[in-house]
CSV table of C-alpha atoms in Angstrom, one decimal:
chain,number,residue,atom,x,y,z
A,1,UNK,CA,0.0,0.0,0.0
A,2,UNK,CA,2.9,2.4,1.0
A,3,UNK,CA,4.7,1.5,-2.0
A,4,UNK,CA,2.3,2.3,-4.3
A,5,UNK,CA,0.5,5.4,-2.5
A,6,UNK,CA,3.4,7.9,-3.8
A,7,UNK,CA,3.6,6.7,-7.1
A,8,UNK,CA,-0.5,6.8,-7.8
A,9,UNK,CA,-0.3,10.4,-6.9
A,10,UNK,CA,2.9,11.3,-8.5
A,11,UNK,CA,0.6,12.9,-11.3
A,12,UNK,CA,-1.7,15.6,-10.4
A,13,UNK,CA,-5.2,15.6,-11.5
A,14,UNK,CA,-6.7,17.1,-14.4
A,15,UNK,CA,-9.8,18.0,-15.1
A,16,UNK,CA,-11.1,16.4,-18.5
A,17,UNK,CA,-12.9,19.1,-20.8
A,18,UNK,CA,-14.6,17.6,-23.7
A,19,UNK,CA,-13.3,18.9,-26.9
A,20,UNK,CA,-16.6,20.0,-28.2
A,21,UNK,CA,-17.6,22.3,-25.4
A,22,UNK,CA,-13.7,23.9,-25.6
A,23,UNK,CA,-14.5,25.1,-29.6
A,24,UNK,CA,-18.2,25.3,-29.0
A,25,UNK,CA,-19.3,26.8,-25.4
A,26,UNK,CA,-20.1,29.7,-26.2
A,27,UNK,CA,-21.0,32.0,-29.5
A,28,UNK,CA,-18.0,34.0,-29.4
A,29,UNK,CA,-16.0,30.6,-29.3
A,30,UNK,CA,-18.1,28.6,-32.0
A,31,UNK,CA,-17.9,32.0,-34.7
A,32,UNK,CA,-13.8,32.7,-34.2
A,33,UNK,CA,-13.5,29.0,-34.2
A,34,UNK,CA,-15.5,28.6,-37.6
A,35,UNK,CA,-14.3,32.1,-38.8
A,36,UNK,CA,-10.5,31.1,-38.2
A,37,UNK,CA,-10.9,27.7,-39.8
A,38,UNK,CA,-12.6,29.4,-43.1
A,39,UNK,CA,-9.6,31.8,-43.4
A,40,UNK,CA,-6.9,29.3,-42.8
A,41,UNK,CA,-8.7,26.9,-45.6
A,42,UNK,CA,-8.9,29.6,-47.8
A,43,UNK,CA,-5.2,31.0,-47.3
A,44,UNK,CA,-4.1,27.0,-48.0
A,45,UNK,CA,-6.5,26.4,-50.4
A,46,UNK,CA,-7.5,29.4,-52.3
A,47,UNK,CA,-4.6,30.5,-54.2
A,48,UNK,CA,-4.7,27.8,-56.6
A,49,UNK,CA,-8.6,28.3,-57.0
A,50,UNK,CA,-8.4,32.0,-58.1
A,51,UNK,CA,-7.2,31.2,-61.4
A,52,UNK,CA,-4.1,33.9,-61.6
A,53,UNK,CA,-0.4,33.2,-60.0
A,54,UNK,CA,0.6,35.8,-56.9
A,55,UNK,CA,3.7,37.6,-59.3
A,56,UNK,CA,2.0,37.4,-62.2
A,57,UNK,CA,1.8,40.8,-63.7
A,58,UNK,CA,-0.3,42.3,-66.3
A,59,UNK,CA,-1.3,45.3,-68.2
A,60,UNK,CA,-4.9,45.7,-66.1
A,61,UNK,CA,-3.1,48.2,-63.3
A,62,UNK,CA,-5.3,49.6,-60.3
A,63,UNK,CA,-8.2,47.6,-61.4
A,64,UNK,CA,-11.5,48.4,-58.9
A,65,UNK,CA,-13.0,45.1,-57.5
A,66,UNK,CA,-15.3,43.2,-60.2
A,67,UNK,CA,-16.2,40.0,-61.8
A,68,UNK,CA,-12.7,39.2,-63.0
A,69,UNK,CA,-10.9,40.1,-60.1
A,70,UNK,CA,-13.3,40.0,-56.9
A,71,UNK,CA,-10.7,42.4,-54.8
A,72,UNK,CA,-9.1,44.2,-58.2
A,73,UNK,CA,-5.8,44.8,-59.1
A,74,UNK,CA,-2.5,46.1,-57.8
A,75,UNK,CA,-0.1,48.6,-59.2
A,76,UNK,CA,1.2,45.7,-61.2
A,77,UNK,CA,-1.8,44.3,-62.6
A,78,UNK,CA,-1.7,41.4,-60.4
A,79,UNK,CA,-4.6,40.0,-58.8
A,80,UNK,CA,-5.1,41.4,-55.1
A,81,UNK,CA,-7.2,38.6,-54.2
A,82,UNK,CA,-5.0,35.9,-54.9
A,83,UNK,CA,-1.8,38.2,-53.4
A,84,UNK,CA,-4.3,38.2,-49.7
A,85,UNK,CA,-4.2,34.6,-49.7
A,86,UNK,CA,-0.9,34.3,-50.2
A,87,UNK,CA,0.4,37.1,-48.2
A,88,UNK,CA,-2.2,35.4,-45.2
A,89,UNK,CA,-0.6,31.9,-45.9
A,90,UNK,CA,2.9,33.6,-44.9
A,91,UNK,CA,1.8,35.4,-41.8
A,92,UNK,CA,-0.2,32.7,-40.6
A,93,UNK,CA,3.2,30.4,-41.0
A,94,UNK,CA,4.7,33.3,-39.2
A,95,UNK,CA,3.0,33.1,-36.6
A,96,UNK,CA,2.6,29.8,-36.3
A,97,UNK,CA,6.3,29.1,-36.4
A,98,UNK,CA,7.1,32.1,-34.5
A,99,UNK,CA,4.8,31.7,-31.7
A,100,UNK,CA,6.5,27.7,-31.5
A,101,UNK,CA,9.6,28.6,-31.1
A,102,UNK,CA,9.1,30.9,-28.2
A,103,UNK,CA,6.3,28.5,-26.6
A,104,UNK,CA,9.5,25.8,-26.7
A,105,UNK,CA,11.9,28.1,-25.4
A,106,UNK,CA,9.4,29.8,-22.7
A,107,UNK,CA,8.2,26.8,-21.0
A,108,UNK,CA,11.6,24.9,-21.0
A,109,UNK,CA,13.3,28.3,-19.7
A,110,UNK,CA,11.0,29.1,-17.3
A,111,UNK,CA,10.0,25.7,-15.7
A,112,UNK,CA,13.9,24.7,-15.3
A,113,UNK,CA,13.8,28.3,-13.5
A,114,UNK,CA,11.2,27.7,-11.8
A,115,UNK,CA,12.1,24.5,-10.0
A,116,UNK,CA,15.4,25.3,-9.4
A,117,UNK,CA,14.9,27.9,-7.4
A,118,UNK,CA,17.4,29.9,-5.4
A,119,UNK,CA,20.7,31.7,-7.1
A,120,UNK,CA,19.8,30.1,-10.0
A,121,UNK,CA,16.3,30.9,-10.7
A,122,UNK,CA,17.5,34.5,-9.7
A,123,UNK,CA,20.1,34.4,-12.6
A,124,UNK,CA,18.0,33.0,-15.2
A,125,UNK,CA,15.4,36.1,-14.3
A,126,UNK,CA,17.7,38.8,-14.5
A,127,UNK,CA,18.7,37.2,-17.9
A,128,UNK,CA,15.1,37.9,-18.5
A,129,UNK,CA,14.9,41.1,-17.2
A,130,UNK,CA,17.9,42.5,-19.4
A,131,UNK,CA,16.6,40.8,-23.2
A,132,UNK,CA,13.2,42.7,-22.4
A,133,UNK,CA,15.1,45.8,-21.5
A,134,UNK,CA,17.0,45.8,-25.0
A,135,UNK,CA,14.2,47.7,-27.7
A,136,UNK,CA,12.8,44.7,-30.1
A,137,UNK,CA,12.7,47.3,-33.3
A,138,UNK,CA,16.5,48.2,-33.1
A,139,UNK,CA,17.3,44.5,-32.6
A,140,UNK,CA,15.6,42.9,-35.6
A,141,UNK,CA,17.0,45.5,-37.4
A,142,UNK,CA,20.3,45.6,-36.5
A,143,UNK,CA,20.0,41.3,-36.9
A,144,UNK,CA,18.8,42.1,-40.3
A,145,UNK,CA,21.5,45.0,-41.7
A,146,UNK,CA,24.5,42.5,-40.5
A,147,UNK,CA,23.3,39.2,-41.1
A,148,UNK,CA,21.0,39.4,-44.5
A,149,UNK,CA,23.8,40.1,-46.7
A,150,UNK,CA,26.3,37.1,-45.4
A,151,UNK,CA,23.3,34.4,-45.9
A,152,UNK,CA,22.3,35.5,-49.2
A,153,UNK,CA,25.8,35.4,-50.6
A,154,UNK,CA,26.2,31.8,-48.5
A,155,UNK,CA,23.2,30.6,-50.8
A,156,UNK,CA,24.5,32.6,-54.0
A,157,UNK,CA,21.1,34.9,-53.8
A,158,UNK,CA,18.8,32.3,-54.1
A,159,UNK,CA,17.4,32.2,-50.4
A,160,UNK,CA,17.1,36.1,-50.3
A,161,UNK,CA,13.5,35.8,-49.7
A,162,UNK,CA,13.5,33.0,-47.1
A,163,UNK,CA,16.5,34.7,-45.3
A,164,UNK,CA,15.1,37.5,-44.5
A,165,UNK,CA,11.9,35.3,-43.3
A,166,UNK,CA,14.2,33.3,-40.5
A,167,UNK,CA,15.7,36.5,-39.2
A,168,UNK,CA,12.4,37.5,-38.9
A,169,UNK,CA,11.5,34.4,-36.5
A,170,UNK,CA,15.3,34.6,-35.1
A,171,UNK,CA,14.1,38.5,-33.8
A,172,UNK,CA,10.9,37.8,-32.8
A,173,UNK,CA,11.5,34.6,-31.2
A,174,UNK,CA,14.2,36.4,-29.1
A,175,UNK,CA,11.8,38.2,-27.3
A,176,UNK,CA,8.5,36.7,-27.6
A,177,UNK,CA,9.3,33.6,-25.4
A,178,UNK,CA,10.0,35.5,-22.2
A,179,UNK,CA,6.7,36.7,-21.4
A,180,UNK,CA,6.0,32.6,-21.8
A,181,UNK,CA,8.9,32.3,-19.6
A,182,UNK,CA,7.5,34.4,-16.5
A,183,UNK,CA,4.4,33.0,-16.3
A,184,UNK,CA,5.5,29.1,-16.4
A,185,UNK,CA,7.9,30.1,-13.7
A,186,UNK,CA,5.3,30.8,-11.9
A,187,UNK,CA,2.8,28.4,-11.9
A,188,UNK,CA,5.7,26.1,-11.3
A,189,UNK,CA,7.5,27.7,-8.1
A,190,UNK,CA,3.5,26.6,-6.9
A,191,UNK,CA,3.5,23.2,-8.2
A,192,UNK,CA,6.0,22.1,-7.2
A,193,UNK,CA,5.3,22.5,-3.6
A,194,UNK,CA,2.2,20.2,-4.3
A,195,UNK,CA,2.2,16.6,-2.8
A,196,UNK,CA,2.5,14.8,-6.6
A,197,UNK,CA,6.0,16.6,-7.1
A,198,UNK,CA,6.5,15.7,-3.2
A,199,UNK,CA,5.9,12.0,-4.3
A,200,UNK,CA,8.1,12.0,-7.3
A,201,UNK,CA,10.9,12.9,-5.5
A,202,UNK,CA,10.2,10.6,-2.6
A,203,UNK,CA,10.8,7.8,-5.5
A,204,UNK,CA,14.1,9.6,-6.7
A,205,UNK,CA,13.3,10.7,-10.1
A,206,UNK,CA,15.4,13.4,-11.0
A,207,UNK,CA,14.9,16.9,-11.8
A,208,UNK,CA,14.5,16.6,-15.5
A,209,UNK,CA,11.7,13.9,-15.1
A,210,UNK,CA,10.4,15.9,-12.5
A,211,UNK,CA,10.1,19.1,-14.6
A,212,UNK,CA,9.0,17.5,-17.6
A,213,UNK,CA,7.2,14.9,-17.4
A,214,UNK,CA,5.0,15.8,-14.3
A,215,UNK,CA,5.2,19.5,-13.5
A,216,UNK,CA,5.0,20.7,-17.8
A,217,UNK,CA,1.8,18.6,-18.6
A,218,UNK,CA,-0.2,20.3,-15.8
A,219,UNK,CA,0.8,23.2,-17.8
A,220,UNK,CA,-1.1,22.5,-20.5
A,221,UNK,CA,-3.7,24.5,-20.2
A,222,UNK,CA,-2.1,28.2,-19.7
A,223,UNK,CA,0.4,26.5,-22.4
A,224,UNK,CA,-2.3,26.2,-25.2
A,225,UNK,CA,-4.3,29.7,-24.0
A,226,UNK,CA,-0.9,31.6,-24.5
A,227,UNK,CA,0.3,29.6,-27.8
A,228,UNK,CA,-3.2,31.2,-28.7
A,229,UNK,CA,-2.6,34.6,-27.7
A,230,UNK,CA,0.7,34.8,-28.7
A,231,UNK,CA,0.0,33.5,-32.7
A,232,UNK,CA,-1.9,37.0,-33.5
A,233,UNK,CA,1.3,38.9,-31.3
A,234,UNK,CA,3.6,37.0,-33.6
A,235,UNK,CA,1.9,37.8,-37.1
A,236,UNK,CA,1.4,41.8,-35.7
A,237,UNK,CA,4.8,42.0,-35.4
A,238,UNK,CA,5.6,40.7,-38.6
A,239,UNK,CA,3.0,42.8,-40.1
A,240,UNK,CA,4.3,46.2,-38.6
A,241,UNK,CA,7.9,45.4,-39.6
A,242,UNK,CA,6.3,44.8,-43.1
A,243,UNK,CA,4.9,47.4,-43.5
A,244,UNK,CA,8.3,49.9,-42.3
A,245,UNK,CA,9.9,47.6,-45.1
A,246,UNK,CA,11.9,45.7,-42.6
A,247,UNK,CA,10.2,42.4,-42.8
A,248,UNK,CA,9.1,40.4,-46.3
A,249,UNK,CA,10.4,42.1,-49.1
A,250,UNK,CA,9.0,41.8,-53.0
A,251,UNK,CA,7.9,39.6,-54.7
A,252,UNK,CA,6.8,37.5,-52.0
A,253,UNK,CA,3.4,39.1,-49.9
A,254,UNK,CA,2.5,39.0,-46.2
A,255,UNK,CA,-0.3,40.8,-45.0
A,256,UNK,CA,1.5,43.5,-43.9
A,257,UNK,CA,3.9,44.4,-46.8
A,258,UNK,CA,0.3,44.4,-49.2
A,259,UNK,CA,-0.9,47.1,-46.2
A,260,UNK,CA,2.3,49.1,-47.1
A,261,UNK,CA,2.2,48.9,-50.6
A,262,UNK,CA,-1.9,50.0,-50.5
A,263,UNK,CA,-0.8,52.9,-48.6
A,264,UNK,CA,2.5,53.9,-50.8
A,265,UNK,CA,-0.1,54.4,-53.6
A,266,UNK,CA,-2.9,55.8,-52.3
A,267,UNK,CA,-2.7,60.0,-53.3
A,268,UNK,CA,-5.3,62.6,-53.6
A,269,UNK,CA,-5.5,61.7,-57.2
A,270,UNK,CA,-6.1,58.2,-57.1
A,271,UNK,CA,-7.6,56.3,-54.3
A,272,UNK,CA,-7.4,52.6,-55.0
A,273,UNK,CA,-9.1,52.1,-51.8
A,274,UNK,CA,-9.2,47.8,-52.3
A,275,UNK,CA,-5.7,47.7,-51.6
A,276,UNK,CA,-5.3,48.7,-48.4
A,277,UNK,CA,-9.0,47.9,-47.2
A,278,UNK,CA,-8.6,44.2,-48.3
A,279,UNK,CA,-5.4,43.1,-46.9
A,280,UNK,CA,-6.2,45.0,-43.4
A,281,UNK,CA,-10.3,43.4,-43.2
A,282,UNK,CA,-8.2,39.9,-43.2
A,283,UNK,CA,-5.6,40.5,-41.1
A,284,UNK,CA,-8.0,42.8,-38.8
A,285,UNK,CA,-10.5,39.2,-38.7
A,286,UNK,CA,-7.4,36.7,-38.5
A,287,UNK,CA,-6.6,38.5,-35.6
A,288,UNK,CA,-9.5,39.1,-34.0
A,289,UNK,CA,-10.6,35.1,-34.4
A,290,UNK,CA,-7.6,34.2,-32.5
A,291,UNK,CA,-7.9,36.6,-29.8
A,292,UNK,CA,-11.2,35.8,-29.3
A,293,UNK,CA,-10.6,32.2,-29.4
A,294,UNK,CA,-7.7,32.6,-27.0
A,295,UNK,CA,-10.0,34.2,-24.7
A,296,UNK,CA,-12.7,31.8,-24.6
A,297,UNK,CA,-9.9,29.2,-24.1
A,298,UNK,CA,-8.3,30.9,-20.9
A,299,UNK,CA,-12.1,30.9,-19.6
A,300,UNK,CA,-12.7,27.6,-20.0
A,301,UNK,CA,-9.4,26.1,-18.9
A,302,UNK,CA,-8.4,28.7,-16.3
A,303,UNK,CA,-12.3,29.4,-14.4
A,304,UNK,CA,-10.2,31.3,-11.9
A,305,UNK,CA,-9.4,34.4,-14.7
A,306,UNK,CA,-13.4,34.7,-15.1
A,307,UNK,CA,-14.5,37.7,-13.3
């Protein structure tokens, strides 16, 4: 009985919510669940449905929406609705990849900081402490100026585009994980007072096991509300340095560098007013799915946020 008391509760308990009352509790969860799945299958699927290629140009410039081209044409004649999908398809994997990256390097960080405890924990927080202090816009662009140039000429020019991509998640990701890292740090300098991390130790597992294979999985659920939250962070980022010219560059399209372009040629005498509206109405509901969804998530998962 004593021999097998410590190891039952050597996992804590977690509370089992179905999967259909998660996505579907509530309306504002059911419509940016259904609203986010429609523009992620047509940012996947819709490109090659529209009939025209993203870079193809033509002579039909600064076209107004109409039955040819359902959200008109672009200073180059190319067709705006195909460059939105495309341009979403690349933010979405932006953020997607992005907010990864810094979800992996969050939870890892903080929980080891967490659990250690002490000097060490102290250290690993005032590492913490000086990355946020450092300003995000001078470091991705600084990480850009010094270290596009060498990877292009690595690749002979070939992997301009993409390089300029991973630097993008390279800058972001340098800063976007701490917040991640903070808040597992502390949820774990709690758990780990509990009587399940009590037990493990009782049987001698070691730290690492410890951390993450019994204090991490009762993370889960302020892990998946932040991976949620953090996505739309992720492609705003990417959007803004976009549109300063400091993120995606020609002739590849992210939501933001379309948003830039729309505004470059919008003058007095010419208001092509479908390039900029467009491109912002889908980023502007891309992000506000995922918020939403994020907050109906940290409701259901975390009842003590709910005021």
């Amino acid at each position: 009985m004593s021999a097998t008391s410590p190891s039952s509760s050597a996992s804590a308990p977690k509370p089992k919510v179905p999967l259909s009352w998660i996505l579907f509790g509530n309306r504002w969860m059911a419509g940016s669940t259904i609203l986010l799945v429609l523009l992620v299958v047509a940012a996947v699927v819709g490109p090659f449905l529209t009939g025209y290629a993203p870079e193809t140009t033509s002579g039909a410039q600064f076209l107004p929406p109409c039955r040819a081209h359902w959200f008109g044409t672009d200073l180059h004649g190319r067709d705006l609705l195909t460059r939105i999908l495309c341009g979403a398809r690349l933010s979405l994997l932006v953020g997607l990849v992005g907010a990864g990256v810094s979800l992996v390097i969050g939870v890892a960080y903080g929980a080891i900081s967490g659990y250690a405890g002490g000097r060490t924990d102290n250290a690993m927080m005032r590492i913490v402490d000086i990355i946020a202090s450092l300003p995000t816009l001078i470091f991705i662009i600084l990480l850009i100026a010094v270290l596009e140039k060498p990877l292009t000429q690595t690749f002979s020019g070939v992997w301009k585009t993409e390089a300029r991509i991973v630097l993008l998640f390279v800058g972001i990701g340098c800063f976007e994980w701490l917040t991640m890292a903070r808040i597992v740090r502390g949820q774990v300098l709690v758990l780990k007072e509990l009587s399940f991390v009590q037990a493990a130790r009782t049987l001698g597992q070691s730290p690492f096991k410890i951390v993450f294979r019994h204090l991490v999985p009762n993370l889960l659920g302020i892990v998946i509300v932040y991976l949620t939250l953090s996505i739309p962070s992720v492609i705003l980022q990417e959007s803004f340095l976009s549109f300063l010219g400091l993120g995606v560059q020609a002739p590849a399209a992210s939501l933001g560098s379309l948003m830039a372009e729309g505004v470059q040629v919008i003058n007095p005498l010419r208001v092509s007013w479908w390039l900029l509206v467009f491109p912002g109405s889908f980023m502007a509901a891309t992000l506000m799915a995922l918020n939403f969804l994020g907050d109906g998530l940290r409701d259901i998962l975390d009842p003590k946020s709910v005021r």
